[in-house]
């Protein structure tokens, strides 16, 4: 046994059953970076596409909020309803953005492993309360990976934002000399550009993290050789049990075959190694049918049963071997052997009718054992 097997090292890829069980338990690959990037990028793109309508809605809301009707200021009861109406109007202005972010929240789970709701994932896991497990999470490989991702996140976002600000520095200085409305418009345009750059940096990080998370998920589900063998035994059955089942099936088949031998018309033998029992009922069968067949010990048992039940036993070695190779149990004999078997049955019928006088001589059953088209 190798050192890997002795140490129980997980070197085998997970089977379909192991993957299916993991999914049913809610254990799926997940990337927080992909989820964050999807929601953030979708929100930025939605703001960029709907900026005009959202700006108009926000402007209308601000006018209604800052310039209420004078009569309403004297009616304190109406102010409460007015505040609720303003809140509802603000929510309606930003509802498309919220819907886009909500839809984007489903992108990451679908891309990584699909949506699956599992009650097992909601059950408390007391292993997480173990101090050793906590230390492993803090100082293990997972913690190192999270640290690297955090550093990459700061680097990517910092570089993207820095480049965006650097290229727009002159435009930002020019805002001081522009009219208020123009400065606000250009300032919002710069903000959208900065958000787009940030979204691009986060998307790049997600493109790195998503494959890593899937690879890490598969790595955790890897199996040892012993686990793989145990699962194969559970799914396909133990080889010992399967062998025992096959043995019992063979014994049952042989018992049924032996029970059919007494009803046979003739048993064609090798004479010692092969035995094929044939039965023919005129008007019910198109051709003689094989009711038993076997070699060596099974052939000897067929002969014993036939002899005990006074079934004719005819020695015809080439025909016996040809019948055994080319026929199937419970099926009619091959067409090419019709003539030879007809000679055998004719001889058997003569023996049945013989009473006195010379016994009918056994003819020479001429058959080409390995004729063209015959099974080897």
Tab-separated table of C-alpha atoms in Angstrom:
chain	number	residue	atom	x	y	z
A	1	UNK	CA	0.000	0.000	0.000
A	2	UNK	CA	1.343	3.439	-0.920
A	3	UNK	CA	2.042	6.219	1.570
A	4	UNK	CA	-0.853	8.260	0.197
A	5	UNK	CA	-3.302	5.454	0.895
A	6	UNK	CA	-1.849	4.853	4.368
A	7	UNK	CA	-2.195	8.544	5.226
A	8	UNK	CA	-5.713	8.663	3.847
A	9	UNK	CA	-4.833	11.450	1.430
A	10	UNK	CA	-7.729	12.598	-0.708
A	11	UNK	CA	-6.487	12.020	-4.242
A	12	UNK	CA	-9.640	10.866	-6.069
A	13	UNK	CA	-12.154	13.178	-7.726
A	14	UNK	CA	-15.600	13.163	-6.099
A	15	UNK	CA	-18.184	10.833	-7.578
A	16	UNK	CA	-21.558	11.965	-8.881
A	17	UNK	CA	-23.196	10.639	-5.718
A	18	UNK	CA	-20.893	12.673	-3.490
A	19	UNK	CA	-21.545	15.820	-5.549
A	20	UNK	CA	-25.290	15.177	-5.444
A	21	UNK	CA	-25.248	14.670	-1.662
A	22	UNK	CA	-23.268	17.885	-1.215
A	23	UNK	CA	-25.802	19.850	-3.260
A	24	UNK	CA	-28.702	18.364	-1.296
A	25	UNK	CA	-27.030	19.508	1.930
A	26	UNK	CA	-26.657	23.034	0.566
A	27	UNK	CA	-22.902	22.657	0.064
A	28	UNK	CA	-22.380	24.523	-3.211
A	29	UNK	CA	-19.513	26.654	-4.539
A	30	UNK	CA	-20.097	30.295	-3.674
A	31	UNK	CA	-18.107	33.412	-4.506
A	32	UNK	CA	-18.787	36.528	-2.435
A	33	UNK	CA	-16.657	38.536	-4.819
A	34	UNK	CA	-18.843	37.484	-7.754
A	35	UNK	CA	-22.034	38.303	-5.844
A	36	UNK	CA	-20.722	41.724	-4.796
A	37	UNK	CA	-19.451	42.538	-8.282
A	38	UNK	CA	-22.725	41.437	-9.914
A	39	UNK	CA	-24.903	43.596	-7.645
A	40	UNK	CA	-22.559	46.595	-7.739
A	41	UNK	CA	-22.027	46.479	-11.507
A	42	UNK	CA	-25.759	46.028	-12.142
A	43	UNK	CA	-26.547	49.009	-9.919
A	44	UNK	CA	-23.975	51.207	-11.663
A	45	UNK	CA	-25.178	50.219	-15.136
A	46	UNK	CA	-28.800	50.766	-14.080
A	47	UNK	CA	-27.963	54.238	-12.783
A	48	UNK	CA	-26.095	54.993	-15.991
A	49	UNK	CA	-29.037	53.843	-18.133
A	50	UNK	CA	-31.793	55.390	-15.996
A	51	UNK	CA	-29.962	58.483	-14.811
A	52	UNK	CA	-32.269	60.854	-16.677
A	53	UNK	CA	-35.509	59.415	-15.285
A	54	UNK	CA	-34.048	58.974	-11.806
A	55	UNK	CA	-32.706	62.552	-11.834
A	56	UNK	CA	-36.078	63.930	-12.903
A	57	UNK	CA	-37.826	61.910	-10.201
A	58	UNK	CA	-35.347	63.036	-7.548
A	59	UNK	CA	-35.721	66.684	-8.623
A	60	UNK	CA	-39.514	66.484	-8.453
A	61	UNK	CA	-39.305	64.854	-5.045
A	62	UNK	CA	-36.930	67.516	-3.735
A	63	UNK	CA	-39.209	70.312	-4.938
A	64	UNK	CA	-42.194	68.696	-3.263
A	65	UNK	CA	-40.211	68.154	-0.060
A	66	UNK	CA	-38.669	71.643	0.168
A	67	UNK	CA	-41.617	73.670	-1.097
A	68	UNK	CA	-44.776	72.375	0.588
A	69	UNK	CA	-48.039	74.236	0.267
A	70	UNK	CA	-48.342	77.096	2.804
A	71	UNK	CA	-51.732	75.861	4.007
A	72	UNK	CA	-50.172	72.531	4.949
A	73	UNK	CA	-47.763	74.205	7.354
A	74	UNK	CA	-50.710	75.332	9.494
A	75	UNK	CA	-52.273	71.829	9.521
A	76	UNK	CA	-50.009	69.634	11.589
A	77	UNK	CA	-52.159	66.539	10.985
A	78	UNK	CA	-51.666	66.846	7.236
A	79	UNK	CA	-47.866	66.990	7.610
A	80	UNK	CA	-47.734	63.383	8.735
A	81	UNK	CA	-49.599	62.177	5.644
A	82	UNK	CA	-47.477	64.435	3.454
A	83	UNK	CA	-44.287	62.891	4.867
A	84	UNK	CA	-45.583	59.388	4.111
A	85	UNK	CA	-46.474	60.422	0.566
A	86	UNK	CA	-42.985	61.890	0.077
A	87	UNK	CA	-41.395	58.661	1.318
A	88	UNK	CA	-43.542	56.590	-1.046
A	89	UNK	CA	-42.675	58.857	-3.981
A	90	UNK	CA	-38.961	58.557	-3.176
A	91	UNK	CA	-39.230	54.767	-3.057
A	92	UNK	CA	-41.058	54.710	-6.392
A	93	UNK	CA	-38.297	56.799	-7.972
A	94	UNK	CA	-35.653	54.285	-6.930
A	95	UNK	CA	-37.729	51.092	-7.297
A	96	UNK	CA	-36.266	50.219	-10.747
A	97	UNK	CA	-32.765	50.397	-9.287
A	98	UNK	CA	-33.744	48.166	-6.376
A	99	UNK	CA	-35.348	45.620	-8.695
A	100	UNK	CA	-32.218	45.506	-10.856
A	101	UNK	CA	-30.023	44.911	-7.774
A	102	UNK	CA	-32.394	42.213	-6.528
A	103	UNK	CA	-32.290	40.402	-9.870
A	104	UNK	CA	-28.500	40.704	-10.003
A	105	UNK	CA	-28.296	39.007	-6.605
A	106	UNK	CA	-29.344	35.741	-8.284
A	107	UNK	CA	-26.586	35.879	-10.907
A	108	UNK	CA	-23.748	34.606	-8.721
A	109	UNK	CA	-25.568	31.525	-7.324
A	110	UNK	CA	-26.809	30.553	-10.788
A	111	UNK	CA	-23.358	30.910	-12.356
A	112	UNK	CA	-21.524	29.064	-9.577
A	113	UNK	CA	-23.773	26.089	-8.946
A	114	UNK	CA	-27.434	26.882	-9.366
A	115	UNK	CA	-30.128	27.818	-6.904
A	116	UNK	CA	-30.954	25.216	-4.281
A	117	UNK	CA	-32.881	25.581	-1.058
A	118	UNK	CA	-31.872	23.087	1.612
A	119	UNK	CA	-33.159	22.775	5.174
A	120	UNK	CA	-29.925	21.033	6.165
A	121	UNK	CA	-27.984	24.222	5.505
A	122	UNK	CA	-30.113	25.982	8.147
A	123	UNK	CA	-29.383	23.407	10.846
A	124	UNK	CA	-26.838	24.475	13.504
A	125	UNK	CA	-23.358	23.047	13.086
A	126	UNK	CA	-21.801	22.574	16.535
A	127	UNK	CA	-18.438	21.762	14.981
A	128	UNK	CA	-18.035	25.493	14.359
A	129	UNK	CA	-18.018	26.022	18.142
A	130	UNK	CA	-14.815	24.029	18.435
A	131	UNK	CA	-11.801	26.248	19.319
A	132	UNK	CA	-9.576	24.180	17.050
A	133	UNK	CA	-11.922	24.736	14.123
A	134	UNK	CA	-11.927	28.452	14.887
A	135	UNK	CA	-8.130	28.602	14.972
A	136	UNK	CA	-7.984	26.661	11.725
A	137	UNK	CA	-10.301	29.171	10.084
A	138	UNK	CA	-8.241	32.081	11.413
A	139	UNK	CA	-4.775	30.775	10.580
A	140	UNK	CA	-5.403	28.095	7.981
A	141	UNK	CA	-5.240	28.122	4.203
A	142	UNK	CA	-8.719	29.650	3.969
A	143	UNK	CA	-7.649	32.643	6.028
A	144	UNK	CA	-4.583	33.127	3.827
A	145	UNK	CA	-6.779	33.017	0.726
A	146	UNK	CA	-9.150	35.615	2.219
A	147	UNK	CA	-6.197	37.847	3.079
A	148	UNK	CA	-4.891	37.612	-0.482
A	149	UNK	CA	-8.348	38.447	-1.832
A	150	UNK	CA	-8.586	41.472	0.461
A	151	UNK	CA	-5.217	42.746	-0.704
A	152	UNK	CA	-6.181	42.202	-4.339
A	153	UNK	CA	-9.496	43.977	-3.762
A	154	UNK	CA	-7.753	47.037	-2.338
A	155	UNK	CA	-5.169	46.968	-5.129
A	156	UNK	CA	-7.653	46.561	-7.997
A	157	UNK	CA	-10.149	49.117	-6.726
A	158	UNK	CA	-7.403	51.541	-5.703
A	159	UNK	CA	-5.665	51.373	-9.048
A	160	UNK	CA	-8.914	51.699	-11.011
A	161	UNK	CA	-10.134	54.656	-8.925
A	162	UNK	CA	-6.702	56.291	-8.969
A	163	UNK	CA	-6.411	56.078	-12.756
A	164	UNK	CA	-9.927	57.450	-13.176
A	165	UNK	CA	-9.219	60.414	-10.886
A	166	UNK	CA	-5.821	61.030	-12.509
A	167	UNK	CA	-7.269	61.267	-16.012
A	168	UNK	CA	-10.148	63.496	-14.819
A	169	UNK	CA	-8.072	65.854	-12.644
A	170	UNK	CA	-8.281	68.799	-15.071
A	171	UNK	CA	-12.036	68.347	-15.461
A	172	UNK	CA	-12.463	68.292	-11.681
A	173	UNK	CA	-10.539	71.549	-11.324
A	174	UNK	CA	-12.729	73.094	-14.004
A	175	UNK	CA	-15.881	72.435	-11.951
A	176	UNK	CA	-14.953	75.402	-9.719
A	177	UNK	CA	-15.451	77.830	-12.595
A	178	UNK	CA	-18.673	76.342	-14.010
A	179	UNK	CA	-22.267	77.339	-13.228
A	180	UNK	CA	-23.978	75.311	-10.518
A	181	UNK	CA	-26.210	73.196	-12.775
A	182	UNK	CA	-23.367	72.476	-15.197
A	183	UNK	CA	-20.996	71.613	-12.341
A	184	UNK	CA	-23.551	69.249	-10.829
A	185	UNK	CA	-24.118	67.537	-14.191
A	186	UNK	CA	-20.397	67.121	-14.883
A	187	UNK	CA	-19.775	66.061	-11.313
A	188	UNK	CA	-22.397	63.331	-11.535
A	189	UNK	CA	-20.886	62.211	-14.845
A	190	UNK	CA	-17.480	61.890	-13.190
A	191	UNK	CA	-19.061	59.968	-10.300
A	192	UNK	CA	-20.627	57.480	-12.716
A	193	UNK	CA	-17.284	57.102	-14.487
A	194	UNK	CA	-15.583	56.420	-11.166
A	195	UNK	CA	-18.253	53.869	-10.232
A	196	UNK	CA	-17.867	52.144	-13.602
A	197	UNK	CA	-14.107	51.883	-13.094
A	198	UNK	CA	-14.663	50.448	-9.627
A	199	UNK	CA	-17.210	47.964	-10.996
A	200	UNK	CA	-14.709	46.872	-13.633
A	201	UNK	CA	-12.053	46.263	-10.975
A	202	UNK	CA	-14.478	44.242	-8.858
A	203	UNK	CA	-15.528	42.219	-11.914
A	204	UNK	CA	-11.886	41.402	-12.618
A	205	UNK	CA	-11.435	40.209	-9.042
A	206	UNK	CA	-14.628	38.129	-9.327
A	207	UNK	CA	-13.303	36.535	-12.525
A	208	UNK	CA	-10.309	35.332	-10.490
A	209	UNK	CA	-12.220	34.323	-7.374
A	210	UNK	CA	-15.069	32.347	-9.013
A	211	UNK	CA	-12.846	29.671	-10.636
A	212	UNK	CA	-10.794	29.473	-7.454
A	213	UNK	CA	-13.887	28.901	-5.308
A	214	UNK	CA	-15.105	26.158	-7.614
A	215	UNK	CA	-11.684	24.499	-7.602
A	216	UNK	CA	-11.533	24.763	-3.800
A	217	UNK	CA	-15.028	23.266	-3.496
A	218	UNK	CA	-14.022	20.289	-5.639
A	219	UNK	CA	-10.799	19.925	-3.638
A	220	UNK	CA	-12.730	19.705	-0.365
A	221	UNK	CA	-15.017	17.033	-1.819
A	222	UNK	CA	-12.161	14.838	-3.020
A	223	UNK	CA	-12.140	11.301	-1.683
A	224	UNK	CA	-9.589	8.804	-0.474
A	225	UNK	CA	-9.208	5.455	-2.208
A	226	UNK	CA	-10.939	3.779	0.741
A	227	UNK	CA	-13.903	6.177	0.598
A	228	UNK	CA	-14.212	5.569	-3.127
A	229	UNK	CA	-14.216	1.788	-2.674
A	230	UNK	CA	-16.743	2.032	0.152
A	231	UNK	CA	-19.075	4.191	-1.926
A	232	UNK	CA	-18.832	1.862	-4.887
A	233	UNK	CA	-19.753	-1.033	-2.620
A	234	UNK	CA	-22.744	0.867	-1.267
A	235	UNK	CA	-23.973	1.968	-4.692
A	236	UNK	CA	-23.277	-1.184	-6.704
A	237	UNK	CA	-23.290	-3.774	-3.956
A	238	UNK	CA	-20.513	-5.840	-2.444
A	239	UNK	CA	-18.686	-8.104	-4.948
A	240	UNK	CA	-19.162	-11.016	-2.552
A	241	UNK	CA	-22.908	-10.411	-2.375
A	242	UNK	CA	-23.168	-9.960	-6.135
A	243	UNK	CA	-21.215	-13.180	-6.670
A	244	UNK	CA	-23.488	-15.015	-4.267
A	245	UNK	CA	-26.551	-13.683	-6.097
A	246	UNK	CA	-25.157	-14.815	-9.438
A	247	UNK	CA	-24.411	-18.230	-7.975
A	248	UNK	CA	-27.944	-18.562	-6.646
A	249	UNK	CA	-29.386	-17.451	-9.987
A	250	UNK	CA	-27.247	-20.025	-11.785
A	251	UNK	CA	-28.334	-22.760	-9.382
A	252	UNK	CA	-31.984	-21.819	-9.826
A	253	UNK	CA	-31.590	-21.808	-13.607
A	254	UNK	CA	-29.912	-25.197	-13.559
A	255	UNK	CA	-32.625	-26.603	-11.305
A	256	UNK	CA	-35.350	-25.438	-13.675
A	257	UNK	CA	-33.320	-26.839	-16.569
A	258	UNK	CA	-33.003	-30.242	-14.878
A	259	UNK	CA	-36.730	-30.280	-14.182
A	260	UNK	CA	-37.314	-29.883	-17.930
A	261	UNK	CA	-35.029	-32.807	-18.913
A	262	UNK	CA	-37.631	-35.569	-18.214
A	263	UNK	CA	-39.966	-33.961	-20.759
A	264	UNK	CA	-37.299	-33.985	-23.500
A	265	UNK	CA	-37.468	-36.324	-26.485
A	266	UNK	CA	-33.736	-36.890	-26.788
A	267	UNK	CA	-30.417	-35.875	-25.251
A	268	UNK	CA	-27.575	-35.466	-27.752
A	269	UNK	CA	-24.173	-36.002	-26.077
A	270	UNK	CA	-20.495	-35.712	-26.938
A	271	UNK	CA	-20.548	-38.378	-25.247
A	272	UNK	CA	-18.980	-37.046	-22.012
A	273	UNK	CA	-18.285	-33.317	-22.243
A	274	UNK	CA	-21.404	-31.923	-23.962
A	275	UNK	CA	-25.109	-32.640	-23.543
A	276	UNK	CA	-28.087	-30.937	-25.196
A	277	UNK	CA	-31.675	-31.977	-24.443
A	278	UNK	CA	-34.220	-31.390	-27.235
A	279	UNK	CA	-37.995	-31.401	-27.240
A	280	UNK	CA	-40.358	-31.296	-30.198
A	281	UNK	CA	-44.151	-31.161	-30.229
A	282	UNK	CA	-45.644	-31.313	-33.708
A	283	UNK	CA	-48.292	-28.670	-34.336
A	284	UNK	CA	-47.119	-26.535	-31.403
A	285	UNK	CA	-43.478	-25.981	-32.324
A	286	UNK	CA	-41.998	-24.893	-35.617
A	287	UNK	CA	-38.737	-26.660	-34.785
A	288	UNK	CA	-37.180	-28.653	-31.940
A	289	UNK	CA	-36.444	-26.555	-28.851
A	290	UNK	CA	-33.489	-26.752	-26.476
A	291	UNK	CA	-34.730	-27.454	-22.942
A	292	UNK	CA	-31.319	-28.119	-21.343
A	293	UNK	CA	-27.685	-27.712	-22.270
A	294	UNK	CA	-24.372	-27.968	-20.473
A	295	UNK	CA	-20.763	-29.092	-20.403
A	296	UNK	CA	-18.722	-31.293	-18.086
A	297	UNK	CA	-20.499	-31.620	-14.701
A	298	UNK	CA	-23.738	-30.074	-15.950
A	299	UNK	CA	-23.665	-32.404	-18.970
A	300	UNK	CA	-23.135	-35.389	-16.666
A	301	UNK	CA	-26.065	-34.313	-14.523
A	302	UNK	CA	-28.281	-33.955	-17.637
A	303	UNK	CA	-27.350	-37.506	-18.693
A	304	UNK	CA	-28.107	-38.883	-15.234
A	305	UNK	CA	-31.526	-37.227	-15.113
A	306	UNK	CA	-32.298	-38.373	-18.661
A	307	UNK	CA	-31.213	-41.925	-17.906
A	308	UNK	CA	-33.318	-41.986	-14.749
A	309	UNK	CA	-36.401	-40.852	-16.675
A	310	UNK	CA	-35.860	-43.146	-19.695
A	311	UNK	CA	-35.095	-40.295	-22.097
A	312	UNK	CA	-33.186	-41.420	-25.187
A	313	UNK	CA	-29.489	-40.529	-25.115
A	314	UNK	CA	-27.839	-40.345	-28.541
A	315	UNK	CA	-24.095	-39.995	-28.988
A	316	UNK	CA	-23.354	-37.605	-31.834
A	317	UNK	CA	-20.229	-35.592	-30.901
A	318	UNK	CA	-20.120	-33.055	-33.805
A	319	UNK	CA	-23.858	-32.427	-33.560
A	320	UNK	CA	-23.728	-32.098	-29.754
A	321	UNK	CA	-20.937	-29.553	-29.934
A	322	UNK	CA	-22.645	-27.628	-32.729
A	323	UNK	CA	-25.946	-27.556	-30.834
A	324	UNK	CA	-24.231	-26.323	-27.677
A	325	UNK	CA	-22.329	-23.548	-29.448
A	326	UNK	CA	-25.118	-22.271	-31.681
A	327	UNK	CA	-28.315	-22.848	-29.715
A	328	UNK	CA	-29.834	-21.000	-26.772
A	329	UNK	CA	-31.771	-22.358	-23.845
A	330	UNK	CA	-35.507	-22.199	-24.473
A	331	UNK	CA	-35.012	-21.298	-28.160
A	332	UNK	CA	-35.429	-23.282	-31.343
A	333	UNK	CA	-32.373	-24.923	-32.879
A	334	UNK	CA	-30.540	-23.176	-35.762
A	335	UNK	CA	-31.942	-23.739	-39.230
A	336	UNK	CA	-28.755	-25.307	-40.520
A	337	UNK	CA	-29.055	-28.148	-37.974
A	338	UNK	CA	-32.657	-29.047	-38.894
A	339	UNK	CA	-31.640	-31.980	-41.107
A	340	UNK	CA	-29.270	-33.599	-38.585
A	341	UNK	CA	-31.726	-33.199	-35.677
A	342	UNK	CA	-34.519	-34.599	-37.847
A	343	UNK	CA	-32.406	-37.746	-38.358
A	344	UNK	CA	-31.893	-37.980	-34.587
A	345	UNK	CA	-35.602	-37.644	-33.829
A	346	UNK	CA	-36.504	-40.116	-36.564
A	347	UNK	CA	-34.130	-42.633	-35.038
A	348	UNK	CA	-35.575	-41.996	-31.555
A	349	UNK	CA	-39.136	-42.533	-32.823
A	350	UNK	CA	-38.018	-45.807	-34.429
A	351	UNK	CA	-36.586	-46.934	-31.099
A	352	UNK	CA	-39.868	-46.144	-29.353
A	353	UNK	CA	-41.859	-48.260	-31.819
A	354	UNK	CA	-39.360	-51.130	-31.858
A	355	UNK	CA	-40.600	-54.218	-30.070
A	356	UNK	CA	-39.145	-57.348	-31.707
A	357	UNK	CA	-36.598	-58.143	-34.305
A	358	UNK	CA	-33.274	-56.476	-34.927
A	359	UNK	CA	-32.813	-53.130	-33.204
A	360	UNK	CA	-32.713	-50.205	-35.641
A	361	UNK	CA	-29.153	-49.268	-36.443
A	362	UNK	CA	-28.072	-45.781	-35.466
A	363	UNK	CA	-27.408	-43.766	-38.601
A	364	UNK	CA	-24.372	-41.568	-39.103
A	365	UNK	CA	-25.495	-38.052	-38.223
A	366	UNK	CA	-23.581	-36.038	-40.760
A	367	UNK	CA	-23.192	-32.419	-39.646
A	368	UNK	CA	-20.559	-29.795	-40.402
A	369	UNK	CA	-19.606	-28.634	-36.908
A	370	UNK	CA	-17.930	-25.415	-38.084
A	371	UNK	CA	-20.011	-24.509	-41.134
A	372	UNK	CA	-19.867	-20.991	-42.585
A	373	UNK	CA	-21.836	-18.599	-40.370
A	374	UNK	CA	-21.687	-20.934	-37.361
A	375	UNK	CA	-20.488	-19.599	-34.021
A	376	UNK	CA	-16.931	-20.651	-33.162
